Amino acid sequence: MSKSLRLSEKWFRRGLWLVALVFASFLIGLGGTVVGDLPRVERALELDDFIDRAAAAPLRETIKAAEKTELAASRELEQISLQLSAAQQASANARETFGNWIATRRATAQPDQDTELIARTKALDALKNKEDAVQRKVDAQHQIVIDARQGEQRARESLAVLERAAQDKLDAEYRRVELRVFGYRLALTLPLLAVAGWLFVKKRKGTYWPFVWGFIFFALFAFFVELVPYMPSYGGYVRYVVGILVTVLVGRYAIVALNRYLARQKLAEQQPDQVRREELSYDTALTRLGKNVCPGCERPVDLKNNEIDFCPHCGIGLFDHCGQCETRKSAFSKFCHACGSSALPRVPLASAASSADSFTPGAPAQPAV
């Protein structure tokens, strides 16, 4: 159609399409904001909403107490471990000194040193006893840590059982929430699609067509972007079934529209040539001629062949001659391209002669058609 439009009209149409796109973008932004806020209608869910709190609370307290006990025991164990290391080092040094002294005592064999031997032995035993006492403290702290850790582990295992059951309930509730949110989206999107379909059928060629097309773009975006990605899957069954239904509906509409179009074309081809040309709009005829197809039946025609004046498929007139200068021109032109006169078809000579024979004096002259 662009070849049949005036230059200013082309730019106006481009500007109006820009208006349609801008209008659609603002509608899409508004719709996206509304759809994005839909999940806020539902309350945020947590795991504690579905867990057995009466059974979980003591277990959590046990875990906290065990963690505190283990932490305190670990810190105490670090201090006692240092004491044990010091006691072991002192005992080792005393034994080494005692061994050296024993070797000297044997070498000298002095009986007066028996008292000192007993004293050194007692001191060595005291160090060993101290080391053993610290070792017992270390073992006790180890036992406290182990008991606390095992108690914490048992509490965590019991709590995990409760949390798994609560998680199953939470997941089920999440699915129900998703379905409700999808229902909100569906309730918002389906009316938009219905209105867009009605506008496409009734108003797409009206005066305010840019706003109509902007709304149609918005409705399509809302359906394919805001609704389809959030459609519940259930293993793919829902999406495939919905896809099949949409395909069947669209395909049925296309088939019915094609059959209606073919029926209209057959009916139009049975009408006289002049009536068929008058029913075709000027812009539609020029657009089809620009594509080298017949304006009547839309089949390919060699328009560059000067011997073709009628469509060989449907018989509609494609070229005639100017009634003033006899120049061959398009039958759909409003003015002759050679002389600029109104595009009136040339009256055949036989028709002119018959008109002259039937002329009677005093009768008003009949204008040539």
CSV table of C-alpha atoms in Angstrom, one decimal:
chain,number,residue,atom,x,y,z
A,1,MET,CA,0.0,0.0,0.0
A,2,SER,CA,3.0,2.3,0.5
A,3,LYS,CA,3.4,2.9,-3.2
A,4,SER,CA,-0.2,4.3,-3.5
A,5,LEU,CA,0.2,6.7,-0.6
A,6,ARG,CA,1.2,10.3,-0.8
A,7,LEU,CA,4.6,11.2,0.7
A,8,SER,CA,3.2,13.1,3.6
A,9,GLU,CA,0.7,10.4,4.2
A,10,LYS,CA,3.5,7.8,4.4
A,11,TRP,CA,5.3,9.9,7.1
A,12,PHE,CA,2.1,10.4,9.0
A,13,ARG,CA,1.5,6.7,9.0
A,14,ARG,CA,5.0,6.0,10.2
A,15,GLY,CA,4.4,8.5,13.0
A,16,LEU,CA,1.2,6.9,13.9
A,17,TRP,CA,2.8,3.5,14.1
A,18,LEU,CA,5.4,5.1,16.4
A,19,VAL,CA,2.5,6.4,18.5
A,20,ALA,CA,1.1,2.8,18.6
A,21,LEU,CA,4.5,1.4,19.8
A,22,VAL,CA,4.9,4.1,22.4
A,23,PHE,CA,1.4,3.6,23.7
A,24,ALA,CA,2.0,-0.2,23.8
A,25,SER,CA,5.3,0.4,25.7
A,26,PHE,CA,3.6,2.4,28.4
A,27,LEU,CA,0.8,-0.1,28.7
A,28,ILE,CA,3.3,-2.9,28.9
A,29,GLY,CA,5.2,-1.0,31.7
A,30,LEU,CA,2.0,-0.5,33.6
A,31,GLY,CA,0.9,-4.1,33.1
A,32,GLY,CA,4.3,-5.4,34.2
A,33,THR,CA,4.1,-3.3,37.4
A,34,VAL,CA,0.6,-4.7,38.2
A,35,VAL,CA,1.6,-8.3,37.4
A,36,GLY,CA,4.8,-7.9,39.4
A,37,ASP,CA,2.8,-6.8,42.4
A,38,LEU,CA,0.3,-9.7,42.2
A,39,PRO,CA,2.4,-12.1,44.4
A,40,ARG,CA,2.2,-9.6,47.2
A,41,VAL,CA,-1.4,-10.4,47.5
A,42,GLU,CA,-0.4,-13.7,49.1
A,43,ARG,CA,1.4,-13.7,52.5
A,44,ALA,CA,5.0,-14.8,52.5
A,45,LEU,CA,5.3,-18.4,53.7
A,46,GLU,CA,8.0,-19.8,56.0
A,47,LEU,CA,9.0,-23.3,57.2
A,48,ASP,CA,7.9,-22.5,60.8
A,49,ASP,CA,4.3,-22.0,59.5
A,50,PHE,CA,4.0,-25.8,58.9
A,51,ILE,CA,6.4,-27.4,61.5
A,52,ASP,CA,5.2,-29.0,64.7
A,53,ARG,CA,6.3,-26.2,67.0
A,54,ALA,CA,5.5,-28.1,70.2
A,55,ALA,CA,8.0,-30.8,69.2
A,56,ALA,CA,10.5,-28.6,67.4
A,57,ALA,CA,10.9,-26.0,70.3
A,58,PRO,CA,12.6,-28.5,72.8
A,59,LEU,CA,14.8,-29.9,70.1
A,60,ARG,CA,16.0,-26.4,69.1
A,61,GLU,CA,16.6,-25.6,72.8
A,62,THR,CA,18.6,-28.8,73.1
A,63,ILE,CA,20.7,-27.9,70.1
A,64,LYS,CA,21.4,-24.4,71.4
A,65,ALA,CA,22.3,-25.8,74.9
A,66,ALA,CA,24.6,-28.5,73.3
A,67,GLU,CA,26.3,-25.9,71.1
A,68,LYS,CA,27.0,-23.7,74.2
A,69,THR,CA,28.2,-26.7,76.2
A,70,GLU,CA,30.5,-27.9,73.4
A,71,LEU,CA,31.8,-24.4,72.9
A,72,ALA,CA,32.6,-24.0,76.6
A,73,ALA,CA,34.1,-27.4,76.9
A,74,SER,CA,36.3,-26.8,73.8
A,75,ARG,CA,37.6,-23.6,75.3
A,76,GLU,CA,38.3,-25.3,78.6
A,77,LEU,CA,39.9,-28.2,76.8
A,78,GLU,CA,42.3,-25.8,75.1
A,79,GLN,CA,43.5,-24.4,78.5
A,80,ILE,CA,43.8,-27.9,80.1
A,81,SER,CA,45.6,-29.2,77.0
A,82,LEU,CA,48.2,-26.5,77.6
A,83,GLN,CA,48.5,-27.5,81.2
A,84,LEU,CA,48.9,-31.1,80.2
A,85,SER,CA,51.7,-30.2,77.8
A,86,ALA,CA,53.5,-28.3,80.6
A,87,ALA,CA,53.0,-31.1,83.0
A,88,GLN,CA,54.3,-33.7,80.6
A,89,GLN,CA,57.3,-31.5,79.7
A,90,ALA,CA,58.1,-31.0,83.4
A,91,SER,CA,57.7,-34.8,84.1
A,92,ALA,CA,60.0,-35.6,81.2
A,93,ASN,CA,62.6,-33.2,82.3
A,94,ALA,CA,62.5,-34.6,85.9
A,95,ARG,CA,62.9,-38.1,84.7
A,96,GLU,CA,65.8,-37.2,82.5
A,97,THR,CA,67.4,-35.4,85.5
A,98,PHE,CA,66.6,-38.4,87.8
A,99,GLY,CA,68.1,-40.8,85.3
A,100,ASN,CA,71.4,-38.8,85.1
A,101,TRP,CA,71.5,-38.7,88.9
A,102,ILE,CA,70.9,-42.4,89.2
A,103,ALA,CA,73.8,-43.0,86.9
A,104,THR,CA,76.0,-40.9,89.0
A,105,ARG,CA,74.8,-42.5,92.2
A,106,ARG,CA,75.8,-46.0,90.9
A,107,ALA,CA,79.1,-44.7,89.8
A,108,THR,CA,80.1,-43.2,93.1
A,109,ALA,CA,78.2,-45.8,95.3
A,110,GLN,CA,77.8,-43.4,98.2
A,111,PRO,CA,75.3,-44.7,100.8
A,112,ASP,CA,74.8,-41.2,102.3
A,113,GLN,CA,72.8,-40.3,99.1
A,114,ASP,CA,70.0,-42.8,99.8
A,115,THR,CA,67.9,-40.1,101.5
A,116,GLU,CA,68.2,-37.8,98.5
A,117,LEU,CA,67.3,-40.7,96.2
A,118,ILE,CA,64.1,-41.2,98.1
A,119,ALA,CA,63.3,-37.5,98.0
A,120,ARG,CA,64.0,-37.3,94.2
A,121,THR,CA,61.8,-40.4,93.7
A,122,LYS,CA,58.9,-38.8,95.6
A,123,ALA,CA,59.3,-35.6,93.6
A,124,LEU,CA,59.2,-37.5,90.4
A,125,ASP,CA,56.1,-39.4,91.6
A,126,ALA,CA,54.4,-36.1,92.4
A,127,LEU,CA,55.1,-34.8,88.9
A,128,LYS,CA,53.7,-38.0,87.5
A,129,ASN,CA,50.6,-37.7,89.7
A,130,LYS,CA,50.1,-34.1,88.6
A,131,GLU,CA,50.4,-35.1,84.9
A,132,ASP,CA,47.9,-37.9,85.5
A,133,ALA,CA,45.4,-35.5,87.2
A,134,VAL,CA,45.7,-33.0,84.3
A,135,GLN,CA,45.2,-35.9,81.8
A,136,ARG,CA,42.1,-36.9,83.7
A,137,LYS,CA,40.8,-33.4,83.3
A,138,VAL,CA,41.5,-33.5,79.6
A,139,ASP,CA,39.7,-36.8,79.2
A,140,ALA,CA,36.8,-35.4,81.1
A,141,GLN,CA,36.5,-32.3,78.8
A,142,HIS,CA,36.8,-34.6,75.8
A,143,GLN,CA,33.9,-36.6,77.2
A,144,ILE,CA,31.9,-33.4,77.7
A,145,VAL,CA,32.5,-32.4,74.1
A,146,ILE,CA,31.6,-35.8,72.7
A,147,ASP,CA,28.4,-36.0,74.8
A,148,ALA,CA,27.4,-32.5,73.7
A,149,ARG,CA,28.1,-33.2,70.1
A,150,GLN,CA,26.2,-36.5,70.1
A,151,GLY,CA,23.3,-34.9,71.9
A,152,GLU,CA,23.3,-32.1,69.3
A,153,GLN,CA,23.4,-34.6,66.5
A,154,ARG,CA,20.5,-36.6,67.9
A,155,ALA,CA,18.4,-33.4,68.3
A,156,ARG,CA,19.3,-32.3,64.8
A,157,GLU,CA,18.3,-35.6,63.3
A,158,SER,CA,14.9,-35.4,65.1
A,159,LEU,CA,14.5,-31.8,64.0
A,160,ALA,CA,15.3,-32.7,60.4
A,161,VAL,CA,12.5,-35.2,60.4
A,162,LEU,CA,10.1,-32.5,61.5
A,163,GLU,CA,11.5,-30.0,59.0
A,164,ARG,CA,11.2,-32.5,56.1
A,165,ALA,CA,7.5,-33.0,56.9
A,166,ALA,CA,7.1,-29.2,57.2
A,167,GLN,CA,9.0,-28.7,53.9
A,168,ASP,CA,6.6,-31.0,52.1
A,169,LYS,CA,3.7,-29.0,53.4
A,170,LEU,CA,5.4,-25.8,52.5
A,171,ASP,CA,6.1,-27.0,48.9
A,172,ALA,CA,2.5,-28.0,48.5
A,173,GLU,CA,1.3,-24.6,49.8
A,174,TYR,CA,3.8,-22.9,47.4
A,175,ARG,CA,2.2,-24.8,44.5
A,176,ARG,CA,-1.2,-23.7,45.6
A,177,VAL,CA,0.0,-20.1,45.9
A,178,GLU,CA,1.5,-20.3,42.4
A,179,LEU,CA,-1.8,-21.6,41.1
A,180,ARG,CA,-3.7,-18.7,42.8
A,181,VAL,CA,-1.2,-16.2,41.4
A,182,PHE,CA,-1.5,-17.7,38.0
A,183,GLY,CA,-5.3,-17.5,38.3
A,184,TYR,CA,-4.8,-13.8,39.1
A,185,ARG,CA,-2.7,-13.4,36.0
A,186,LEU,CA,-5.2,-15.4,33.9
A,187,ALA,CA,-8.1,-13.3,35.2
A,188,LEU,CA,-6.2,-10.2,34.2
A,189,THR,CA,-4.9,-11.4,30.8
A,190,LEU,CA,-7.9,-13.2,29.3
A,191,PRO,CA,-10.1,-10.0,29.3
A,192,LEU,CA,-7.3,-8.2,27.7
A,193,LEU,CA,-7.0,-10.8,25.0
A,194,ALA,CA,-10.8,-10.7,24.5
A,195,VAL,CA,-10.8,-6.9,24.1
A,196,ALA,CA,-7.8,-7.1,21.8
A,197,GLY,CA,-9.5,-9.7,19.6
A,198,TRP,CA,-12.7,-7.6,19.4
A,199,LEU,CA,-10.6,-4.5,18.6
A,200,PHE,CA,-8.7,-6.4,15.9
A,201,VAL,CA,-11.9,-7.6,14.3
A,202,LYS,CA,-13.9,-4.3,14.6
A,203,LYS,CA,-11.6,-1.4,15.0
A,204,ARG,CA,-8.2,-2.0,13.6
A,205,LYS,CA,-9.0,0.1,10.5
A,206,GLY,CA,-10.8,2.8,12.4
A,207,THR,CA,-9.8,6.4,13.0
A,208,TYR,CA,-8.0,5.6,16.2
A,209,TRP,CA,-6.2,2.6,14.9
A,210,PRO,CA,-2.8,3.5,16.5
A,211,PHE,CA,-4.3,3.1,19.9
A,212,VAL,CA,-6.1,-0.1,18.8
A,213,TRP,CA,-2.8,-1.7,17.6
A,214,GLY,CA,-1.0,-0.4,20.7
A,215,PHE,CA,-3.5,-2.2,22.9
A,216,ILE,CA,-3.2,-5.4,20.8
A,217,PHE,CA,0.6,-5.4,21.1
A,218,PHE,CA,0.1,-4.9,24.9
A,219,ALA,CA,-2.4,-7.8,25.1
A,220,LEU,CA,-0.1,-10.1,23.2
A,221,PHE,CA,2.9,-9.2,25.3
A,222,ALA,CA,0.8,-9.8,28.5
A,223,PHE,CA,-0.2,-13.2,27.2
A,224,PHE,CA,3.1,-14.5,25.9
A,225,VAL,CA,5.5,-12.9,28.4
A,226,GLU,CA,3.5,-12.3,31.6
A,227,LEU,CA,1.3,-15.4,31.5
A,228,VAL,CA,2.7,-18.3,29.4
A,229,PRO,CA,6.1,-18.5,31.3
A,230,TYR,CA,4.2,-18.9,34.6
A,231,MET,CA,1.8,-21.5,33.3
A,232,PRO,CA,1.8,-24.6,35.6
A,233,SER,CA,3.5,-27.5,33.9
A,234,TYR,CA,2.6,-30.7,35.7
A,235,GLY,CA,5.2,-32.6,33.7
A,236,GLY,CA,4.5,-30.6,30.6
A,237,TYR,CA,0.9,-31.9,30.2
A,238,VAL,CA,-0.8,-28.6,30.8
A,239,ARG,CA,1.5,-26.6,28.5
A,240,TYR,CA,1.3,-29.1,25.7
A,241,VAL,CA,-2.5,-29.3,26.0
A,242,VAL,CA,-2.9,-25.5,26.1
A,243,GLY,CA,-0.5,-25.3,23.1
A,244,ILE,CA,-2.6,-27.8,21.2
A,245,LEU,CA,-5.9,-26.0,22.0
A,246,VAL,CA,-4.4,-22.6,21.0
A,247,THR,CA,-3.1,-24.1,17.8
A,248,VAL,CA,-6.4,-25.7,17.0
A,249,LEU,CA,-8.3,-22.5,17.6
A,250,VAL,CA,-5.9,-20.4,15.6
A,251,GLY,CA,-5.8,-23.0,12.8
A,252,ARG,CA,-9.6,-23.3,12.7
A,253,TYR,CA,-9.9,-19.5,12.5
A,254,ALA,CA,-7.4,-19.4,9.7
A,255,ILE,CA,-9.1,-22.2,7.8
A,256,VAL,CA,-12.5,-20.6,8.2
A,257,ALA,CA,-11.2,-17.2,7.1
A,258,LEU,CA,-9.5,-18.7,4.1
A,259,ASN,CA,-12.7,-20.5,3.0
A,260,ARG,CA,-14.7,-17.3,3.4
A,261,TYR,CA,-12.1,-15.4,1.4
A,262,LEU,CA,-12.1,-18.0,-1.4
A,263,ALA,CA,-15.9,-18.0,-1.4
A,264,ARG,CA,-16.0,-14.2,-1.7
A,265,GLN,CA,-13.4,-14.3,-4.5
A,266,LYS,CA,-15.5,-16.9,-6.4
A,267,LEU,CA,-18.6,-14.8,-5.9
A,268,ALA,CA,-16.8,-11.6,-7.0
A,269,GLU,CA,-15.4,-13.3,-10.1
A,270,GLN,CA,-18.9,-14.0,-11.2
A,271,GLN,CA,-19.9,-10.3,-11.2
A,272,PRO,CA,-19.5,-8.0,-14.2
A,273,ASP,CA,-16.1,-6.4,-14.8
A,274,GLN,CA,-17.2,-2.9,-14.1
A,275,VAL,CA,-18.9,-3.8,-10.8
A,276,ARG,CA,-15.8,-5.7,-9.6
A,277,ARG,CA,-13.5,-2.7,-10.4
A,278,GLU,CA,-15.8,-0.4,-8.5
A,279,GLU,CA,-15.8,-2.6,-5.4
A,280,LEU,CA,-12.0,-2.6,-5.3
A,281,SER,CA,-10.6,0.4,-3.4
A,282,TYR,CA,-8.0,2.5,-5.2
A,283,ASP,CA,-5.3,1.8,-2.7
A,284,THR,CA,-5.8,-1.9,-2.7
A,285,ALA,CA,-5.8,-2.1,-6.5
A,286,LEU,CA,-2.5,-0.1,-6.8
A,287,THR,CA,-0.9,-2.2,-4.0
A,288,ARG,CA,-1.7,-5.4,-5.8
A,289,LEU,CA,-0.7,-4.1,-9.2
A,290,GLY,CA,2.6,-3.0,-7.6
A,291,LYS,CA,3.2,-6.7,-6.7
A,292,ASN,CA,2.4,-7.8,-10.3
A,293,VAL,CA,-0.7,-9.6,-9.2
A,294,CYS,CA,-4.3,-9.2,-10.4
A,295,PRO,CA,-6.3,-6.9,-8.2
A,296,GLY,CA,-9.3,-9.1,-8.5
A,297,CYS,CA,-8.1,-12.6,-7.9
A,298,GLU,CA,-4.5,-11.9,-6.7
A,299,ARG,CA,-2.9,-14.3,-9.1
A,300,PRO,CA,0.3,-13.4,-10.9
A,301,VAL,CA,-0.1,-11.5,-14.1
A,302,ASP,CA,2.6,-10.2,-16.5
A,303,LEU,CA,1.7,-6.5,-16.4
A,304,LYS,CA,4.7,-5.6,-18.6
A,305,ASN,CA,3.1,-7.4,-21.6
A,306,ASN,CA,1.3,-4.7,-23.7
A,307,GLU,CA,-1.0,-7.3,-25.2
A,308,ILE,CA,-2.6,-8.2,-21.9
A,309,ASP,CA,-5.6,-6.0,-21.1
A,310,PHE,CA,-7.6,-8.5,-19.0
A,311,CYS,CA,-6.6,-11.0,-16.3
A,312,PRO,CA,-6.3,-14.4,-17.9
A,313,HIS,CA,-7.5,-16.0,-14.6
A,314,CYS,CA,-10.6,-14.1,-13.6
A,315,GLY,CA,-11.3,-11.8,-16.7
A,316,ILE,CA,-11.2,-8.5,-14.8
A,317,GLY,CA,-10.1,-5.5,-16.9
A,318,LEU,CA,-6.6,-4.4,-16.2
A,319,PHE,CA,-6.0,-1.8,-18.9
A,320,ASP,CA,-8.2,0.3,-21.1
A,321,HIS,CA,-7.8,3.5,-23.2
A,322,CYS,CA,-8.4,7.1,-22.3
A,323,GLY,CA,-11.6,8.5,-23.6
A,324,GLN,CA,-9.9,11.7,-24.7
A,325,CYS,CA,-6.5,10.8,-26.1
A,326,GLU,CA,-6.9,7.0,-26.7
A,327,THR,CA,-3.7,6.3,-24.6
A,328,ARG,CA,-3.5,2.8,-23.1
A,329,LYS,CA,-3.7,3.2,-19.3
A,330,SER,CA,-4.5,1.2,-16.1
A,331,ALA,CA,-8.2,0.6,-15.7
A,332,PHE,CA,-7.9,1.5,-12.1
A,333,SER,CA,-6.3,5.0,-12.6
A,334,LYS,CA,-8.4,8.0,-11.8
A,335,PHE,CA,-6.7,10.2,-14.4
A,336,CYS,CA,-5.0,9.6,-17.6
A,337,HIS,CA,-1.2,9.8,-17.3
A,338,ALA,CA,-0.9,11.2,-20.9
A,339,CYS,CA,-3.4,14.0,-21.0
A,340,GLY,CA,-4.4,14.4,-17.4
A,341,SER,CA,-8.1,14.2,-18.1
A,342,SER,CA,-10.5,12.2,-16.0
A,343,ALA,CA,-9.9,8.5,-16.6
A,344,LEU,CA,-13.1,7.7,-18.7
A,345,PRO,CA,-12.9,4.6,-20.7
A,346,ARG,CA,-13.0,4.9,-24.5
A,347,VAL,CA,-16.5,4.4,-26.0
A,348,PRO,CA,-16.5,1.8,-28.7
A,349,LEU,CA,-17.3,3.1,-32.2
A,350,ALA,CA,-20.3,0.7,-32.6
A,351,SER,CA,-21.8,2.0,-29.4
A,352,ALA,CA,-21.3,5.6,-30.5
A,353,ALA,CA,-22.9,4.9,-33.9
A,354,SER,CA,-25.9,3.2,-32.3
A,355,SER,CA,-26.3,6.2,-30.0
A,356,ALA,CA,-26.2,8.6,-33.0
A,357,ASP,CA,-28.8,6.5,-34.9
A,358,SER,CA,-31.1,6.6,-31.9
A,359,PHE,CA,-30.8,10.4,-31.5
A,360,THR,CA,-34.0,12.3,-32.0
A,361,PRO,CA,-34.3,16.1,-32.5
A,362,GLY,CA,-35.5,17.9,-29.4
A,363,ALA,CA,-34.4,15.1,-27.1
A,364,PRO,CA,-31.7,16.0,-24.5
A,365,ALA,CA,-28.2,14.9,-25.4
A,366,GLN,CA,-26.9,11.8,-23.5
A,367,PRO,CA,-23.5,12.3,-21.9
A,368,ALA,CA,-20.8,9.9,-23.0
A,369,VAL,CA,-19.9,7.2,-20.4
